[in-house]
CSV table of N, CA and C and ligand atoms in Angstrom, one decimal:
chain,number,residue,atom,x,y,z
A,113,MET,N,11.6,-0.4,-46.4
A,113,MET,CA,11.3,-1.0,-45.1
A,113,MET,C,11.9,-0.1,-44.0
A,114,GLU,N,11.1,0.2,-43.0
A,114,GLU,CA,11.6,1.1,-42.0
A,114,GLU,C,12.7,0.5,-41.2
A,115,ASN,N,13.6,1.3,-40.7
A,115,ASN,CA,14.7,0.8,-39.8
A,115,ASN,C,15.6,-0.2,-40.5
A,116,CYS,N,15.6,-0.2,-41.8
A,116,CYS,CA,16.6,-1.1,-42.5
A,116,CYS,C,17.7,-0.2,-43.0
A,117,LEU,N,18.9,-0.4,-42.6
A,117,LEU,CA,20.1,0.4,-42.9
A,117,LEU,C,20.2,0.5,-44.4
A,118,PHE,N,20.2,-0.6,-45.1
A,118,PHE,CA,20.4,-0.6,-46.6
A,118,PHE,C,19.3,0.0,-47.3
A,119,CYS,N,18.0,-0.1,-46.8
A,119,CYS,CA,16.9,0.7,-47.5
A,119,CYS,C,17.2,2.2,-47.3
A,120,LYS,N,17.8,2.6,-46.2
A,120,LYS,CA,18.1,4.0,-46.0
A,120,LYS,C,19.2,4.4,-46.9
A,121,ILE,N,20.2,3.6,-47.2
A,121,ILE,CA,21.2,3.9,-48.2
A,121,ILE,C,20.6,4.0,-49.6
A,122,ILE,N,19.7,3.1,-49.9
A,122,ILE,CA,19.0,3.2,-51.2
A,122,ILE,C,18.2,4.5,-51.3
A,123,ALA,N,17.6,4.9,-50.2
A,123,ALA,CA,16.7,6.1,-50.2
A,123,ALA,C,17.6,7.4,-50.3
A,124,GLY,N,18.9,7.2,-50.0
A,124,GLY,CA,19.8,8.4,-50.0
A,124,GLY,C,19.8,9.0,-48.6
A,125,ASP,N,19.2,8.4,-47.6
A,125,ASP,CA,19.2,9.0,-46.3
A,125,ASP,C,20.5,8.8,-45.6
A,126,ILE,N,21.2,7.8,-46.0
A,126,ILE,CA,22.6,7.5,-45.4
A,126,ILE,C,23.5,7.5,-46.7
A,127,PRO,N,24.6,8.3,-46.6
A,127,PRO,CA,25.4,8.3,-47.8
A,127,PRO,C,26.2,7.0,-48.0
A,128,SER,N,26.6,6.8,-49.2
A,128,SER,CA,27.5,5.6,-49.5
A,128,SER,C,28.4,6.0,-50.7
A,129,ALA,N,29.5,5.2,-50.8
A,129,ALA,CA,30.4,5.4,-51.9
A,129,ALA,C,30.0,4.5,-53.0
A,130,LYS,N,29.2,5.0,-53.9
A,130,LYS,CA,28.6,4.2,-55.0
A,130,LYS,C,29.6,3.7,-56.0
A,131,VAL,N,29.4,2.5,-56.4
A,131,VAL,CA,30.3,1.9,-57.5
A,131,VAL,C,29.4,1.7,-58.7
A,132,TYR,N,28.2,1.4,-58.5
A,132,TYR,CA,27.3,1.1,-59.7
A,132,TYR,C,25.8,1.2,-59.2
A,133,GLU,N,24.9,1.7,-60.0
A,133,GLU,CA,23.5,1.6,-59.7
A,133,GLU,C,22.7,1.5,-61.0
A,134,ASP,N,21.5,0.9,-60.9
A,134,ASP,CA,20.5,0.9,-61.9
A,134,ASP,C,19.2,0.8,-61.3
A,135,ASP,N,18.1,0.5,-62.1
A,135,ASP,CA,16.8,0.5,-61.6
A,135,ASP,C,16.5,-0.6,-60.6
A,136,ASP,N,17.4,-1.6,-60.6
A,136,ASP,CA,17.2,-2.8,-59.8
A,136,ASP,C,18.1,-3.0,-58.6
A,137,MET,N,19.3,-2.4,-58.7
A,137,MET,CA,20.3,-2.7,-57.6
A,137,MET,C,21.2,-1.5,-57.4
A,138,LEU,N,21.9,-1.6,-56.3
A,138,LEU,CA,22.9,-0.5,-55.9
A,138,LEU,C,24.2,-1.3,-55.5
A,139,ALA,N,25.3,-0.8,-55.9
A,139,ALA,CA,26.6,-1.4,-55.4
A,139,ALA,C,27.4,-0.2,-54.8
A,140,PHE,N,27.9,-0.5,-53.6
A,140,PHE,CA,28.7,0.6,-52.9
A,140,PHE,C,29.8,-0.1,-52.0
A,141,ARG,N,30.7,0.8,-51.7
A,141,ARG,CA,31.9,0.2,-50.9
A,141,ARG,C,31.5,-0.1,-49.5
A,142,ASP,N,32.0,-1.2,-49.0
A,142,ASP,CA,31.7,-1.6,-47.6
A,142,ASP,C,32.4,-0.5,-46.7
A,143,ILE,N,31.8,-0.1,-45.6
A,143,ILE,CA,32.3,1.0,-44.7
A,143,ILE,C,33.5,0.4,-43.9
A,144,ASN,N,33.6,-0.9,-43.8
A,144,ASN,CA,34.6,-1.5,-43.0
A,144,ASN,C,35.3,-2.6,-43.8
A,145,PRO,N,36.1,-2.2,-44.9
A,145,PRO,CA,36.5,-3.2,-45.9
A,145,PRO,C,37.4,-4.2,-45.3
A,146,GLU,N,37.2,-5.5,-45.8
A,146,GLU,CA,38.1,-6.6,-45.4
A,146,GLU,C,39.0,-7.0,-46.5
A,147,ALA,N,39.0,-6.2,-47.5
A,147,ALA,CA,40.0,-6.5,-48.6
A,147,ALA,C,40.1,-5.1,-49.4
A,148,PRO,N,41.2,-4.9,-50.2
A,148,PRO,CA,41.3,-3.7,-50.9
A,148,PRO,C,40.1,-3.3,-51.8
A,149,CYS,N,39.5,-4.3,-52.4
A,149,CYS,CA,38.2,-4.2,-53.1
A,149,CYS,C,37.2,-4.9,-52.3
A,150,HIS,N,36.2,-4.1,-51.7
A,150,HIS,CA,35.1,-4.8,-50.9
A,150,HIS,C,33.9,-4.0,-51.2
A,151,VAL,N,33.1,-4.5,-52.1
A,151,VAL,CA,31.9,-3.9,-52.6
A,151,VAL,C,30.7,-4.7,-52.2
A,152,LEU,N,29.6,-4.0,-51.8
A,152,LEU,CA,28.3,-4.7,-51.4
A,152,LEU,C,27.3,-4.4,-52.6
A,153,VAL,N,26.7,-5.5,-53.0
A,153,VAL,CA,25.6,-5.3,-54.0
A,153,VAL,C,24.3,-5.6,-53.4
A,154,ILE,N,23.3,-4.7,-53.5
A,154,ILE,CA,22.0,-5.0,-52.9
A,154,ILE,C,20.9,-4.7,-53.9
A,155,PRO,N,19.8,-5.5,-53.7
A,155,PRO,CA,18.6,-5.2,-54.5
A,155,PRO,C,17.9,-3.9,-54.0
A,156,ARG,N,17.3,-3.1,-54.8
A,156,ARG,CA,16.5,-2.0,-54.3
A,156,ARG,C,15.3,-2.5,-53.5
A,157,GLU,N,14.8,-3.6,-54.0
A,157,GLU,CA,13.6,-4.2,-53.3
A,157,GLU,C,14.1,-4.8,-51.9
A,158,HIS,N,13.4,-4.6,-50.9
A,158,HIS,CA,13.8,-5.2,-49.6
A,158,HIS,C,13.6,-6.7,-49.5
A,159,ILE,N,14.6,-7.4,-49.5
A,159,ILE,CA,14.6,-8.9,-49.3
A,159,ILE,C,15.5,-9.1,-48.1
A,160,GLY,N,15.1,-9.8,-47.1
A,160,GLY,CA,15.8,-9.9,-45.8
A,160,GLY,C,17.1,-10.6,-45.9
A,161,SER,N,17.2,-11.7,-46.7
A,161,SER,CA,18.4,-12.5,-46.8
A,161,SER,C,18.2,-13.5,-47.9
A,162,MET,N,19.2,-14.4,-48.0
A,162,MET,CA,19.0,-15.5,-49.0
A,162,MET,C,17.8,-16.4,-48.6
A,163,ASP,N,17.5,-16.5,-47.3
A,163,ASP,CA,16.4,-17.3,-46.9
A,163,ASP,C,15.0,-16.8,-47.5
A,164,GLU,N,15.0,-15.5,-47.9
A,164,GLU,CA,13.7,-15.0,-48.4
A,164,GLU,C,13.7,-15.0,-49.9
A,165,ILE,N,14.7,-15.6,-50.6
A,165,ILE,CA,14.6,-15.7,-52.0
A,165,ILE,C,13.6,-16.8,-52.4
A,166,THR,N,12.7,-16.4,-53.3
A,166,THR,CA,11.6,-17.4,-53.7
A,166,THR,C,11.6,-17.5,-55.3
A,167,ALA,N,10.8,-18.4,-55.8
A,167,ALA,CA,10.6,-18.4,-57.2
A,167,ALA,C,10.1,-17.1,-57.8
A,168,GLU,N,9.3,-16.4,-57.0
A,168,GLU,CA,8.7,-15.1,-57.4
A,168,GLU,C,9.8,-14.0,-57.5
A,169,ASN,N,10.7,-13.9,-56.5
A,169,ASN,CA,11.6,-12.7,-56.5
A,169,ASN,C,13.0,-13.1,-56.9
A,170,SER,N,13.2,-14.3,-57.4
A,170,SER,CA,14.6,-14.7,-57.6
A,170,SER,C,15.2,-14.0,-58.9
A,171,GLY,N,14.3,-13.3,-59.7
A,171,GLY,CA,14.8,-12.6,-60.9
A,171,GLY,C,15.9,-11.6,-60.5
A,172,ILE,N,15.7,-10.9,-59.4
A,172,ILE,CA,16.7,-9.9,-59.0
A,172,ILE,C,18.0,-10.5,-58.7
A,173,ALA,N,18.0,-11.7,-58.1
A,173,ALA,CA,19.3,-12.4,-57.9
A,173,ALA,C,20.0,-12.7,-59.2
A,174,ALA,N,19.2,-13.1,-60.2
A,174,ALA,CA,19.8,-13.4,-61.5
A,174,ALA,C,20.4,-12.1,-62.1
A,175,LYS,N,19.6,-11.0,-62.0
A,175,LYS,CA,20.1,-9.7,-62.5
A,175,LYS,C,21.4,-9.2,-61.8
A,176,ILE,N,21.4,-9.4,-60.5
A,176,ILE,CA,22.6,-9.0,-59.7
A,176,ILE,C,23.8,-9.9,-60.2
A,177,PHE,N,23.6,-11.2,-60.3
A,177,PHE,CA,24.7,-12.0,-60.7
A,177,PHE,C,25.2,-11.7,-62.1
A,178,ALA,N,24.3,-11.3,-63.0
A,178,ALA,CA,24.7,-10.9,-64.3
A,178,ALA,C,25.6,-9.7,-64.4
A,179,LYS,N,25.4,-8.8,-63.3
A,179,LYS,CA,26.2,-7.5,-63.2
A,179,LYS,C,27.4,-7.7,-62.4
A,180,ILE,N,27.6,-8.7,-61.6
A,180,ILE,CA,28.7,-8.8,-60.7
A,180,ILE,C,30.0,-8.6,-61.4
A,181,PRO,N,30.3,-9.3,-62.5
A,181,PRO,CA,31.6,-9.1,-63.2
A,181,PRO,C,31.9,-7.7,-63.5
A,182,GLU,N,30.9,-6.9,-64.0
A,182,GLU,CA,31.2,-5.5,-64.3
A,182,GLU,C,31.4,-4.7,-63.0
A,183,ILE,N,30.6,-5.0,-62.0
A,183,ILE,CA,30.7,-4.3,-60.7
A,183,ILE,C,32.1,-4.6,-60.1
A,184,ALA,N,32.5,-5.8,-60.1
A,184,ALA,CA,33.8,-6.2,-59.6
A,184,ALA,C,34.9,-5.4,-60.2
A,185,ARG,N,34.9,-5.3,-61.5
A,185,ARG,CA,35.9,-4.5,-62.3
A,185,ARG,C,35.9,-3.0,-61.9
A,186,LEU,N,34.6,-2.5,-61.8
A,186,LEU,CA,34.5,-1.1,-61.5
A,186,LEU,C,35.0,-0.8,-60.0
A,187,GLY,N,34.9,-1.8,-59.2
A,187,GLY,CA,35.3,-1.7,-57.8
A,187,GLY,C,36.8,-1.9,-57.6
A,188,GLY,N,37.5,-2.4,-58.5
A,188,GLY,CA,38.9,-2.6,-58.4
A,188,GLY,C,39.4,-4.0,-58.2
A,189,CYS,N,38.5,-5.0,-58.5
A,189,CYS,CA,38.9,-6.4,-58.4
A,189,CYS,C,39.3,-6.9,-59.8
A,190,GLU,N,40.5,-6.5,-60.1
A,190,GLU,CA,41.0,-6.8,-61.5
A,190,GLU,C,41.4,-8.3,-61.7
A,191,ASN,N,41.9,-8.9,-60.7
A,191,ASN,CA,42.5,-10.2,-60.8
A,191,ASN,C,41.7,-11.4,-60.2
A,192,GLY,N,40.4,-11.1,-60.1
A,192,GLY,CA,39.6,-12.1,-59.5
A,192,GLY,C,38.9,-11.6,-58.2
A,193,TYR,N,37.9,-12.3,-57.8
A,193,TYR,CA,37.2,-11.9,-56.6
A,193,TYR,C,36.4,-13.1,-56.0
A,194,ARG,N,35.9,-12.8,-54.8
A,194,ARG,CA,35.0,-13.8,-54.2
A,194,ARG,C,33.7,-13.2,-53.9
A,195,VAL,N,32.6,-13.9,-54.1
A,195,VAL,CA,31.3,-13.4,-53.8
A,195,VAL,C,30.7,-14.2,-52.6
A,196,ILE,N,30.3,-13.4,-51.5
A,196,ILE,CA,29.8,-14.1,-50.3
A,196,ILE,C,28.4,-13.4,-49.9
A,197,SER,N,27.5,-14.2,-49.5
A,197,SER,CA,26.3,-13.7,-48.9
A,197,SER,C,26.1,-14.4,-47.6
A,198,ASN,N,26.2,-13.7,-46.5
A,198,ASN,CA,26.0,-14.2,-45.2
A,198,ASN,C,24.5,-14.3,-44.9
A,199,CYS,N,24.1,-15.5,-44.4
A,199,CYS,CA,22.6,-15.6,-44.2
A,199,CYS,C,22.4,-16.2,-42.8
A,200,GLY,N,21.9,-15.4,-41.9
A,200,GLY,CA,21.5,-15.8,-40.6
A,200,GLY,C,22.6,-15.8,-39.6
A,201,ALA,N,22.3,-16.3,-38.4
A,201,ALA,CA,23.2,-16.1,-37.2
A,201,ALA,C,24.5,-16.8,-37.4
A,202,ASP,N,24.5,-18.1,-37.8
A,202,ASP,CA,25.8,-18.8,-37.9
A,202,ASP,C,26.7,-18.2,-38.9
A,203,ALA,N,26.2,-17.6,-39.9
A,203,ALA,CA,27.0,-16.9,-41.0
A,203,ALA,C,27.5,-15.5,-40.5
A,204,GLY,N,26.9,-15.0,-39.4
A,204,GLY,CA,27.3,-13.7,-38.9
A,204,GLY,C,26.6,-12.6,-39.7
A,205,GLN,N,25.4,-12.8,-40.3
A,205,GLN,CA,24.8,-11.7,-41.0
A,205,GLN,C,24.4,-10.6,-40.0
A,206,THR,N,24.8,-9.4,-40.3
A,206,THR,CA,24.5,-8.2,-39.4
A,206,THR,C,23.5,-7.2,-40.0
A,207,VAL,N,23.4,-7.2,-41.3
A,207,VAL,CA,22.4,-6.3,-41.9
A,207,VAL,C,21.4,-7.2,-42.7
A,208,PHE,N,20.1,-7.0,-42.3
A,208,PHE,CA,19.1,-8.0,-42.8
A,208,PHE,C,18.4,-7.4,-44.0
A,209,HIS,N,19.2,-7.1,-45.0
A,209,HIS,CA,18.7,-6.7,-46.3
A,209,HIS,C,19.7,-7.5,-47.2
A,210,LEU,N,19.2,-8.3,-48.1
A,210,LEU,CA,20.0,-9.2,-48.9
A,210,LEU,C,21.2,-8.4,-49.5
A,211,HIS,N,22.4,-8.9,-49.4
A,211,HIS,CA,23.5,-8.3,-50.0
A,211,HIS,C,24.6,-9.3,-50.3
A,212,PHE,N,25.3,-9.0,-51.4
A,212,PHE,CA,26.4,-9.9,-51.8
A,212,PHE,C,27.7,-9.1,-51.7
A,213,HIS,N,28.6,-9.6,-50.9
A,213,HIS,CA,30.0,-9.0,-50.8
A,213,HIS,C,30.8,-9.5,-52.0
A,214,ILE,N,31.5,-8.5,-52.6
A,214,ILE,CA,32.5,-8.8,-53.6
A,214,ILE,C,33.8,-8.4,-53.0
A,215,LEU,N,34.7,-9.4,-52.9
A,215,LEU,CA,36.0,-9.2,-52.2
A,215,LEU,C,37.1,-9.5,-53.2
A,216,GLY,N,38.1,-8.6,-53.2
A,216,GLY,CA,39.3,-8.9,-54.0
A,216,GLY,C,40.3,-7.8,-53.9
A,217,GLY,N,41.1,-7.7,-55.0
A,217,GLY,CA,42.1,-6.6,-54.9
A,217,GLY,C,43.4,-7.1,-54.2
A,218,THR,N,43.4,-8.4,-53.8
A,218,THR,CA,44.6,-9.0,-53.2
A,218,THR,C,44.3,-10.5,-53.3
A,219,LYS,N,45.4,-11.3,-53.0
A,219,LYS,CA,45.2,-12.7,-52.9
A,219,LYS,C,44.5,-13.1,-51.6
A,220,LEU,N,43.3,-13.6,-51.7
A,220,LEU,CA,42.5,-13.9,-50.6
A,220,LEU,C,42.9,-15.2,-49.9
A,221,PRO,N,42.8,-15.3,-48.6
A,221,PRO,CA,43.0,-16.6,-48.0
A,221,PRO,C,42.0,-17.6,-48.4
A,222,VAL,N,42.4,-18.9,-48.5
A,222,VAL,CA,41.6,-19.9,-49.1
A,222,VAL,C,40.4,-20.2,-48.2
A,223,THR,N,40.6,-20.2,-46.9
A,223,THR,CA,39.5,-20.7,-46.0
A,223,THR,C,38.7,-19.5,-45.5
A,224,VAL,N,37.4,-19.8,-45.2
A,224,VAL,CA,36.6,-18.7,-44.5
A,224,VAL,C,36.6,-18.9,-43.0
A,225,LEU,N,37.2,-20.0,-42.6
A,225,LEU,CA,37.1,-20.3,-41.1
A,225,LEU,C,38.4,-19.8,-40.5
A,226,PRO,N,38.3,-19.3,-39.2
A,226,PRO,CA,39.5,-18.9,-38.5
A,226,PRO,C,40.5,-20.0,-38.4
A,227,LYS,N,41.8,-19.7,-38.4
A,227,LYS,CA,42.8,-20.7,-38.3
A,227,LYS,C,42.8,-21.2,-36.8
A,228,ALA,N,43.0,-22.5,-36.6
A,228,ALA,CA,43.1,-23.0,-35.3
A,228,ALA,C,44.3,-22.5,-34.5
B,488,LIG,P1,27.0,-8.8,-43.1
B,488,LIG,O1,27.8,-8.9,-41.9
B,488,LIG,O2,25.5,-8.7,-42.8
B,488,LIG,O3,27.2,-9.9,-44.1
B,488,LIG,O4,27.5,-7.6,-43.9
B,488,LIG,C1,27.1,-6.3,-43.6
B,488,LIG,C2,28.2,-5.4,-44.1
B,488,LIG,O5,27.7,-4.0,-44.1
B,488,LIG,C3,29.4,-5.3,-43.2
B,488,LIG,O6,30.6,-5.8,-43.9
B,488,LIG,C4,29.6,-3.9,-42.7
B,488,LIG,O7,30.9,-3.4,-42.7
B,488,LIG,C5,28.7,-3.2,-43.8
B,488,LIG,N1,28.1,-1.9,-43.3
B,488,LIG,C6,27.4,-1.8,-42.1
B,488,LIG,N2,27.0,-0.5,-42.0
B,488,LIG,C7,27.3,0.1,-43.2
B,488,LIG,C8,27.1,1.5,-43.7
B,488,LIG,O8,26.5,2.3,-43.0
B,488,LIG,N3,27.7,1.8,-44.9
B,488,LIG,C9,28.4,0.8,-45.6
B,488,LIG,N4,28.9,1.2,-46.8
B,488,LIG,N5,28.6,-0.4,-45.2
B,488,LIG,C10,28.1,-0.8,-44.0
B,489,LIG,ZN1,16.0,-3.1,-46.6
């Protein structure tokens, strides 16, 4: 897809620090990490967000989830990790190519909401 940042990373037009790749997916380090281990996993196929997952294309989500434990270990999340996919405006999605954040490498705060 034109003008999609993560499609450009998949094409190799934008460099990334790769953690894992195969025919279906790519995992690379987030450029602005929010934890010592912060890896993004994306399908090679352009899917805009969780909102665009259907019965027809959900196989890639299953493949990604089956690989996440290995990717998390490769990325340095040895003692556990959190998987997040921001979808849409309220979640603060900024790149509209489906991606799963793997966060770990430290004890993560329990809440995802800012403290009052
Ligand atoms: P979102 O906010 O859509 O859930 O997550 C997008 C993520 O992509 C952000 O955490 C951001 O730091 C990361 N990101 C944005 N541009 C780049 C880039 O060019 N390279 C890498 N590796 N990560 C990026
Ligand atoms: Zn894309």
